[in-house]
Coordinates of C-alpha atoms in Angstrom, one line a residue:
Chain A
X1 CA 2.7 -24.3 17.7
X2 CA 2.0 -20.5 15.5
X3 CA -0.1 -17.9 17.6
X4 CA -2.5 -15.9 16.1
X5 CA -3.6 -12.8 17.9
X6 CA -6.3 -9.9 16.7
X7 CA -5.8 -6.4 18.8
X8 CA -8.5 -4.1 18.2
X9 CA -7.6 -1.9 14.8
X10 CA -10.1 -0.9 12.6
X11 CA -11.4 -4.5 10.6
X12 CA -11.3 -1.7 7.3
X13 CA -7.6 -2.7 7.3
X14 CA -8.0 -6.7 8.0
X15 CA -7.4 -8.6 5.4
X16 CA -10.4 -9.6 3.5
X17 CA -10.1 -13.3 4.6
X18 CA -8.9 -13.2 7.9
X19 CA -12.1 -15.0 8.9
X20 CA -10.3 -18.3 6.9
X21 CA -7.7 -16.9 8.6
X22 CA -8.4 -17.9 12.0
X23 CA -10.8 -20.2 11.7
X24 CA -7.8 -22.7 10.0
X25 CA -5.2 -21.8 12.8
X26 CA -8.2 -22.8 14.7
X27 CA -8.6 -26.1 13.2
X28 CA -4.7 -26.8 13.2
X29 CA -4.9 -25.9 16.6
X30 CA -2.8 -22.5 16.6
X31 CA -3.6 -20.7 19.6
X32 CA -6.0 -17.8 19.2
X33 CA -5.2 -14.8 20.7
X34 CA -7.2 -12.0 21.3
X35 CA -6.5 -8.4 23.0
X36 CA -9.4 -6.2 24.2
X37 CA -12.0 -5.4 21.8
X38 CA -10.0 -8.4 19.5
X39 CA -11.7 -11.0 21.8
X40 CA -15.6 -10.1 20.7
X41 CA -14.4 -9.8 17.2
X42 CA -12.7 -13.1 17.0
X43 CA -15.8 -14.3 19.2
X44 CA -18.4 -12.6 16.2
X45 CA -16.2 -14.9 13.6
X46 CA -17.5 -17.9 15.5
X47 CA -13.8 -18.4 16.2
X48 CA -13.4 -18.8 20.2
X49 CA -9.5 -17.3 21.5
X50 CA -8.0 -19.7 23.6
X51 CA -6.2 -16.2 25.6
X52 CA -7.7 -13.0 26.0
X53 CA -6.3 -9.5 27.3
X54 CA -7.2 -6.4 28.0
X55 CA -9.0 -4.6 30.7
X56 CA -12.4 -5.1 28.7
X57 CA -14.2 -2.1 29.9
X58 CA -15.3 -1.1 25.7
X59 CA -16.8 -4.2 26.4
X60 CA -21.0 -4.0 26.7
X61 CA -21.7 -6.8 29.9
X62 CA -23.6 -9.1 27.9
X63 CA -19.9 -9.4 25.8
X64 CA -18.2 -9.6 29.1
X65 CA -19.3 -12.2 30.4
X66 CA -19.5 -13.9 26.6
X67 CA -15.7 -13.8 26.7
X68 CA -15.4 -15.1 30.6
X69 CA -17.8 -18.2 30.1
X70 CA -15.8 -19.7 27.3
X71 CA -12.7 -18.0 26.9
X72 CA -9.7 -20.6 28.9
X73 CA -7.2 -17.9 29.8
X74 CA -8.3 -14.9 30.8
X75 CA -5.5 -12.4 31.6
X76 CA -7.1 -8.3 33.2
X77 CA -4.7 -5.8 32.5
X78 CA -4.8 -2.8 34.4
X79 CA -6.6 0.0 32.4
X80 CA -4.4 3.0 34.1
X81 CA -1.1 0.5 32.8
X82 CA 2.6 -0.1 32.7
X83 CA 2.7 -1.8 29.6
X84 CA 0.3 -1.9 26.5
X85 CA -2.5 -5.5 25.6
X86 CA -0.2 -5.5 23.0
X87 CA 3.3 -5.4 25.1
X88 CA 0.9 -8.1 28.0
X89 CA -0.1 -10.4 24.9
X90 CA 3.5 -10.3 23.2
X91 CA 5.2 -11.9 26.4
X92 CA 2.4 -13.7 26.6
X93 CA 3.1 -16.1 23.4
X94 CA 6.5 -15.9 24.0
X95 CA 7.0 -16.4 27.3
X96 CA 4.0 -18.6 28.9
X97 CA 2.7 -20.5 25.7
X98 CA 7.1 -20.3 24.1
X99 CA 5.4 -19.4 20.6
X100 CA 7.2 -20.3 17.6
X101 CA 6.1 -17.5 15.4
X102 CA 3.4 -14.8 16.4
X103 CA 1.4 -13.1 13.8
X104 CA -0.7 -9.4 15.2
X105 CA -3.4 -8.6 12.8
X106 CA -5.3 -5.0 14.2
X107 CA -2.5 -3.6 14.7
X108 CA -2.6 -1.2 11.9
X109 CA -4.3 1.3 11.3
X110 CA -6.5 4.1 13.6
X111 CA -4.6 6.4 16.3
X112 CA -1.2 6.7 14.9
X113 CA 0.5 6.7 19.1
X114 CA -1.6 2.3 18.8
X115 CA -0.1 2.3 15.8
X116 CA 3.5 3.3 16.8
X117 CA 3.0 1.3 20.0
X118 CA 3.1 -1.8 18.4
X119 CA 5.5 -0.8 16.3
X120 CA 7.9 0.1 19.0
X121 CA 7.2 -3.2 21.2
X122 CA 10.1 -4.8 19.4
X123 CA 12.4 -2.6 21.8
X124 CA 12.0 -3.5 25.2
X125 CA 14.8 -5.5 25.5
X126 CA 12.8 -8.8 26.4
X127 CA 10.6 -9.3 23.3
X128 CA 13.7 -7.9 21.2
X129 CA 15.8 -11.2 21.1
X130 CA 12.1 -13.0 20.3
X131 CA 11.7 -10.1 17.0
X132 CA 12.2 -12.3 14.6
X133 CA 9.0 -14.3 15.6
X134 CA 6.5 -11.3 15.6
X135 CA 5.1 -10.4 11.9
X136 CA 2.3 -7.8 11.8
X137 CA -0.2 -8.1 9.1
X138 CA -2.7 -6.1 7.9
X139 CA -4.8 -5.7 4.4
X140 CA -1.9 -4.5 2.1
X141 CA 1.8 -4.9 4.5
X142 CA 3.4 -7.8 6.4
X143 CA 6.5 -6.5 8.6
X144 CA 8.0 -8.3 9.5
X145 CA 11.7 -7.9 11.9
X146 CA 15.2 -8.4 11.6
X147 CA 17.9 -8.2 14.4
X148 CA 21.9 -8.7 13.1
X149 CA 23.4 -11.0 11.0
X150 CA 22.9 -12.3 7.1
X151 CA 19.3 -13.1 6.2
X152 CA 18.0 -14.5 2.7
X153 CA 14.1 -12.1 2.6
X154 CA 12.2 -15.0 0.5
X155 CA 9.9 -12.9 -1.6
X156 CA 6.2 -13.0 -0.9
X157 CA 3.3 -13.9 -3.6
X158 CA 1.1 -11.0 -3.9
X159 CA 3.6 -7.9 -2.7
X160 CA 4.8 -6.5 -5.3
X161 CA 7.1 -4.1 -3.3
X162 CA 9.3 -3.9 0.3
X163 CA 10.4 -1.4 2.2
X164 CA 13.5 -2.2 5.0
X165 CA 13.5 -0.2 7.2
X166 CA 15.8 1.2 10.0
X167 CA 13.4 1.6 13.3
X168 CA 17.0 2.9 15.2
X169 CA 19.9 3.5 14.5
X170 CA 21.8 1.1 12.6
X171 CA 24.3 0.2 11.6
X172 CA 26.2 -1.7 7.9
X173 CA 23.2 -1.8 5.7
X174 CA 23.8 -4.2 3.0
X175 CA 20.8 -5.2 0.7
X176 CA 22.2 -7.4 -2.2
X177 CA 20.0 -8.6 -5.5
X178 CA 17.3 -6.8 -5.5
X179 CA 16.5 -4.0 -8.0
X180 CA 17.9 -1.1 -5.6
X181 CA 21.1 -2.2 -3.5
X182 CA 22.6 -0.5 -0.8
X183 CA 26.0 -1.1 1.2
X184 CA 27.8 -0.9 4.6
X185 CA 25.3 2.4 4.8
X186 CA 24.7 3.1 7.7
X187 CA 23.0 5.8 10.0
X188 CA 22.7 7.1 13.5
X189 CA 18.3 8.2 13.1
X190 CA 16.0 5.8 11.2
X191 CA 15.9 5.7 7.6
X192 CA 14.2 3.6 5.3
X193 CA 14.4 2.2 2.2
X194 CA 11.1 2.4 0.0
X195 CA 9.6 0.3 -3.0
X196 CA 12.0 -2.0 -3.5
X197 CA 11.6 -4.9 -5.4
X198 CA 13.3 -8.4 -5.9
X199 CA 14.8 -9.0 -9.2
X200 CA 12.6 -10.9 -12.3
X201 CA 13.4 -14.6 -12.2
X202 CA 15.3 -14.0 -8.2
X203 CA 12.6 -14.5 -5.5
X204 CA 14.9 -13.5 -2.7
X205 CA 17.3 -11.1 -1.6
X206 CA 20.5 -10.5 1.1
X207 CA 20.5 -8.3 4.6
X208 CA 22.4 -8.1 6.4
X209 CA 23.2 -5.6 9.0
X210 CA 25.7 -5.0 11.9
X211 CA 23.1 -3.6 14.8
X212 CA 20.7 -2.0 14.9
X213 CA 16.3 -3.1 14.5
X214 CA 15.1 -3.6 10.8
X215 CA 11.5 -3.6 9.7
X216 CA 10.9 -5.6 6.1
X217 CA 7.4 -4.5 5.4
X218 CA 6.5 -6.1 2.3
X219 CA 4.1 -4.0 0.5
X220 CA 0.8 -3.9 -2.3
X221 CA -1.1 -1.3 -3.4
X222 CA -4.8 -1.8 -3.4
X223 CA -7.8 -0.2 -3.3
X224 CA -6.8 2.9 -5.4
X225 CA -5.6 1.5 -8.2
X226 CA -8.9 -0.5 -8.3
X227 CA -10.0 3.4 -9.8
X228 CA -7.4 3.8 -12.1
X229 CA -7.2 0.6 -13.6
X230 CA -11.6 1.1 -14.6
X231 CA -10.9 4.7 -16.0
X232 CA -7.5 3.1 -17.9
X233 CA -9.5 0.6 -19.4
Chain B
X1 CA 1.9 31.3 4.0
X2 CA 0.7 27.8 4.4
X3 CA 0.7 24.9 2.7
X4 CA -1.9 22.2 1.7
X5 CA -0.4 18.9 0.3
X6 CA -2.5 15.9 -0.4
X7 CA -0.9 12.7 -0.9
X8 CA -1.9 10.0 -2.3
X9 CA -2.7 7.9 0.6
X10 CA -6.3 6.4 0.3
X11 CA -9.4 8.0 0.9
X12 CA -10.3 6.6 4.1
X13 CA -8.4 7.8 5.8
X14 CA -8.4 11.5 5.3
X15 CA -10.1 14.5 7.4
X16 CA -13.9 14.1 6.4
X17 CA -14.0 17.5 5.8
X18 CA -11.2 17.5 3.7
X19 CA -12.8 19.1 0.6
X20 CA -13.1 22.1 3.0
X21 CA -10.7 22.7 4.3
X22 CA -8.4 22.9 1.1
X23 CA -10.9 25.0 -0.3
X24 CA -11.1 27.1 2.6
X25 CA -6.7 26.8 1.9
X26 CA -7.0 28.0 -1.5
X27 CA -9.7 30.8 -0.9
X28 CA -7.3 32.8 1.6
X29 CA -4.5 32.0 -0.8
X30 CA -2.3 29.0 0.9
X31 CA -0.3 26.6 -1.0
X32 CA -2.4 23.9 -2.2
X33 CA 0.0 21.4 -3.7
X34 CA -0.7 18.1 -4.9
X35 CA 2.4 15.3 -4.9
X36 CA 1.2 12.7 -8.1
X37 CA -1.9 11.1 -7.4
X38 CA -2.9 14.0 -4.9
X39 CA -3.1 16.2 -7.9
X40 CA -5.5 14.5 -9.3
X41 CA -7.7 14.4 -6.5
X42 CA -7.3 18.3 -5.4
X43 CA -8.6 18.9 -9.3
X44 CA -11.4 16.0 -8.7
X45 CA -12.6 18.4 -5.6
X46 CA -12.3 21.4 -7.4
X47 CA -9.0 22.6 -5.9
X48 CA -6.2 24.1 -8.6
X49 CA -3.6 22.9 -6.9
X50 CA -0.7 25.7 -7.3
X51 CA 2.3 23.2 -7.2
X52 CA 2.7 19.7 -7.9
X53 CA 5.4 17.2 -8.3
X54 CA 5.7 13.7 -8.9
X55 CA 6.4 11.5 -11.5
X56 CA 2.4 11.3 -12.6
X57 CA 2.7 7.4 -14.4
X58 CA -0.2 7.0 -12.3
X59 CA -2.6 9.1 -13.6
X60 CA -4.4 8.6 -17.3
X61 CA -3.4 10.5 -20.1
X62 CA -6.0 12.8 -20.2
X63 CA -5.4 14.0 -16.1
X64 CA -2.2 14.0 -17.1
X65 CA -2.6 16.8 -19.6
X66 CA -5.4 18.5 -17.3
X67 CA -2.8 18.8 -14.4
X68 CA 0.0 20.1 -17.3
X69 CA -2.7 22.9 -19.0
X70 CA -3.6 24.1 -15.5
X71 CA -1.2 24.0 -12.8
X72 CA 1.7 26.7 -12.5
X73 CA 4.1 25.1 -10.8
X74 CA 4.5 21.8 -12.0
X75 CA 7.9 19.1 -11.4
X76 CA 8.3 16.1 -12.5
X77 CA 10.4 13.3 -10.8
X78 CA 12.3 10.4 -11.4
X79 CA 10.3 7.2 -11.2
X80 CA 13.5 5.6 -10.1
X81 CA 14.3 8.2 -7.2
X82 CA 16.5 8.8 -4.8
X83 CA 13.9 11.0 -3.1
X84 CA 11.0 9.8 -2.8
X85 CA 8.5 12.7 -3.6
X86 CA 7.1 13.9 -0.7
X87 CA 10.5 14.6 0.0
X88 CA 10.6 16.8 -3.4
X89 CA 7.6 18.9 -2.0
X90 CA 8.8 19.6 1.3
X91 CA 11.9 20.6 0.4
X92 CA 10.4 22.8 -2.5
X93 CA 8.1 24.0 0.0
X94 CA 10.5 25.2 2.8
X95 CA 13.4 26.4 0.9
X96 CA 11.5 27.5 -2.7
X97 CA 8.0 29.1 -1.2
X98 CA 9.8 29.4 2.6
X99 CA 6.0 28.6 3.8
X100 CA 5.3 29.4 7.5
X101 CA 4.1 25.4 8.1
X102 CA 2.8 23.2 5.7
X103 CA -0.1 20.1 6.8
X104 CA 0.5 17.3 4.9
X105 CA -2.8 15.0 3.6
X106 CA -2.8 12.4 2.8
X107 CA 0.2 11.2 4.3
X108 CA -1.5 8.2 6.3
X109 CA -3.0 4.2 5.6
X110 CA -2.3 1.8 3.2
X111 CA 1.3 1.1 2.7
X112 CA 3.6 1.2 5.6
X113 CA 6.8 1.5 3.8
X114 CA 5.5 5.0 2.6
X115 CA 3.9 5.9 5.8
X116 CA 7.4 5.6 7.9
X117 CA 9.1 7.3 4.5
X118 CA 6.8 10.6 6.0
X119 CA 7.5 9.5 9.4
X120 CA 11.0 10.1 8.7
X121 CA 11.5 12.1 6.4
X122 CA 12.0 14.8 9.2
X123 CA 15.4 12.9 9.9
X124 CA 17.2 14.6 6.6
X125 CA 19.5 17.4 7.9
X126 CA 17.7 20.5 5.6
X127 CA 14.5 19.2 7.2
X128 CA 14.7 18.8 10.3
X129 CA 15.6 22.1 10.8
X130 CA 11.8 23.1 10.0
X131 CA 10.8 20.3 11.4
X132 CA 8.6 22.2 13.5
X133 CA 6.3 23.4 10.7
X134 CA 5.1 19.8 9.2
X135 CA 1.8 18.6 10.6
X136 CA 0.5 15.0 9.1
X137 CA -3.4 15.1 9.6
X138 CA -5.9 12.5 9.2
X139 CA -9.4 11.4 10.2
X140 CA -8.7 10.5 14.1
X141 CA -4.4 12.3 14.1
X142 CA -3.2 15.7 13.9
X143 CA 1.1 14.5 14.5
X144 CA 3.3 17.6 15.0
X145 CA 7.2 17.2 15.8
X146 CA 9.2 18.6 17.8
X147 CA 13.0 19.3 18.1
X148 CA 14.8 20.2 21.7
X149 CA 14.0 22.3 23.8
X150 CA 11.2 23.5 26.2
X151 CA 7.4 23.3 24.6
X152 CA 3.5 24.2 25.8
X153 CA 1.4 21.3 23.6
X154 CA -2.4 23.4 23.9
X155 CA -4.5 20.5 23.2
X156 CA -6.4 20.1 20.8
X157 CA -10.7 20.4 20.7
X158 CA -12.0 17.5 20.1
X159 CA -8.5 14.8 20.7
X160 CA -9.3 13.2 23.6
X161 CA -5.6 11.3 23.8
X162 CA -1.8 12.7 23.4
X163 CA 1.3 9.7 22.4
X164 CA 4.4 11.7 22.8
X165 CA 6.4 9.4 20.7
X166 CA 10.5 9.7 20.6
X167 CA 11.4 8.7 17.2
X168 CA 15.1 8.1 17.5
X169 CA 17.7 7.4 20.6
X170 CA 16.3 10.9 23.3
X171 CA 17.6 12.1 26.2
X172 CA 15.8 13.8 29.3
X173 CA 12.2 13.8 27.8
X174 CA 9.7 14.9 30.7
X175 CA 6.3 15.0 30.5
X176 CA 4.3 18.0 33.3
X177 CA 0.7 19.2 33.6
X178 CA -0.7 16.4 31.9
X179 CA -2.4 13.2 33.3
X180 CA 0.9 10.6 33.3
X181 CA 3.5 12.6 33.8
X182 CA 7.4 11.7 32.6
X183 CA 10.9 13.2 34.3
X184 CA 14.3 12.8 32.8
X185 CA 13.1 9.5 30.7
X186 CA 16.5 8.7 28.2
X187 CA 16.4 5.7 25.5
X188 CA 18.6 4.5 23.2
X189 CA 15.6 3.5 21.3
X190 CA 12.5 4.8 19.2
X191 CA 9.8 5.1 22.5
X192 CA 6.3 5.7 22.4
X193 CA 4.4 7.2 25.8
X194 CA 0.3 6.7 24.5
X195 CA -2.9 7.6 25.7
X196 CA -1.9 10.2 27.9
X197 CA -4.1 13.4 28.1
X198 CA -4.4 16.3 29.4
X199 CA -5.8 17.5 32.5
X200 CA -9.4 18.6 33.4
X201 CA -9.3 22.3 33.5
X202 CA -5.6 23.0 32.4
X203 CA -5.9 22.8 27.9
X204 CA -2.3 22.0 27.8
X205 CA 0.8 20.6 29.6
X206 CA 5.0 20.8 29.2
X207 CA 6.8 18.5 27.4
X208 CA 10.8 19.0 27.3
X209 CA 13.9 16.8 26.3
X210 CA 17.3 17.7 25.4
X211 CA 18.6 15.4 22.2
X212 CA 15.9 13.7 20.0
X213 CA 13.1 14.0 17.5
X214 CA 10.2 14.1 19.3
X215 CA 6.2 13.1 17.2
X216 CA 3.4 14.4 19.6
X217 CA 0.4 12.5 18.3
X218 CA -3.5 14.0 19.1
X219 CA -5.3 11.2 18.7
X220 CA -9.0 10.4 19.2
X221 CA -11.5 7.6 19.0
X222 CA -13.9 6.6 15.9
X223 CA -15.8 4.6 14.0
X224 CA -16.1 1.5 15.6
X225 CA -17.2 3.5 19.5
X226 CA -19.6 5.0 17.1
X227 CA -20.9 1.1 16.9
X228 CA -20.0 0.5 20.5
X229 CA -21.9 3.0 21.7
X230 CA -25.4 2.1 19.8
X231 CA -24.8 -1.6 21.3
X232 CA -24.7 -0.2 24.8
X233 CA -27.5 2.8 25.0

């Protein structure tokens, strides 16, 4: 079972087809999770979450009542909290529901402290070992986490670029078989190699490193280039 | 002299009054910098950059010609490059123009590999020592960098929350005099403490740490809460 979670990040950063994504997931009986305001946003899409997490303080009473009436598993977080709602959600999905994968939407855009908290939650020891199950998605990025080892990274249709980010210290980072390669790179600090590309006719590259935590970002340009294309035509 | 730089990040993340900000900076004879597409966007606001950096490949020929005719200091970057345009810009501002401060707009939103590159550029040794001069701004965040030491952080009008992010390993991190305090916290990994608040009647708090690099994020909620307020009223 895969989990699809919606957080409260700004809607203009979501993929355009998010409703279809969640409806298809619901039909396949995958786990649907709403985090705080994300629960309400899911119900507005006609997708009732299986699990709702949050303090729900930002919701109108009628909205809160609807969530409470219809969602089977509701977990209330403490507004003055040691853990973010997203951390609670990730732990519930991984530990209680034992999902094979966790796709998180609404984790980007808006407040940067929220985004960095979503990005850094993989450093919690119990989440870290399952980091490779977690994916953050928005309208122009797919961010996957990788643990030390050797990985074959396969191209994702529609994403022209990828970036390799070491979120902390990294040792012996190698990128082989991509447009820009990297050999035995180590850094005591975070670093990123942006705008790399797959080679023509080779829809994969090899990533390896011996310690650290990598965020691999599949990215595409949108919006602003539409304007440019109009000007060019 | 302060520098105001505009990068090519999506316009819907910019502060609403960005035109006024750049026009006021121009009138004060502060340094105006456009990075790649940011140069064109500045001219569209009626603000001619003093310095333009980029490969300008994404611009229409007429647009490129206009930039070249009117901007005094143009620096061409190599599209297949070791350094990002933003890194070149930061070095030019700090080392060549010796600015006292550098306010960067258009660094957030859109592609996450671009955002992380903008965030991580302070880890370059020559930029790091001037990290405290650099600020990233968008419509709901002001992100400042801090080097080890003791800092008194003053509240920023209109920003209800702040987050303290250690971008890499951190030692002896202390937050004193804020709603949530922290004492002698050390971590080998990045971490963030989000949604902290200033205390009533005390518009500052004390931040200290002995090693690492801190991003302090002043944040505010916008957009989505306007809708909620409408529903509540």
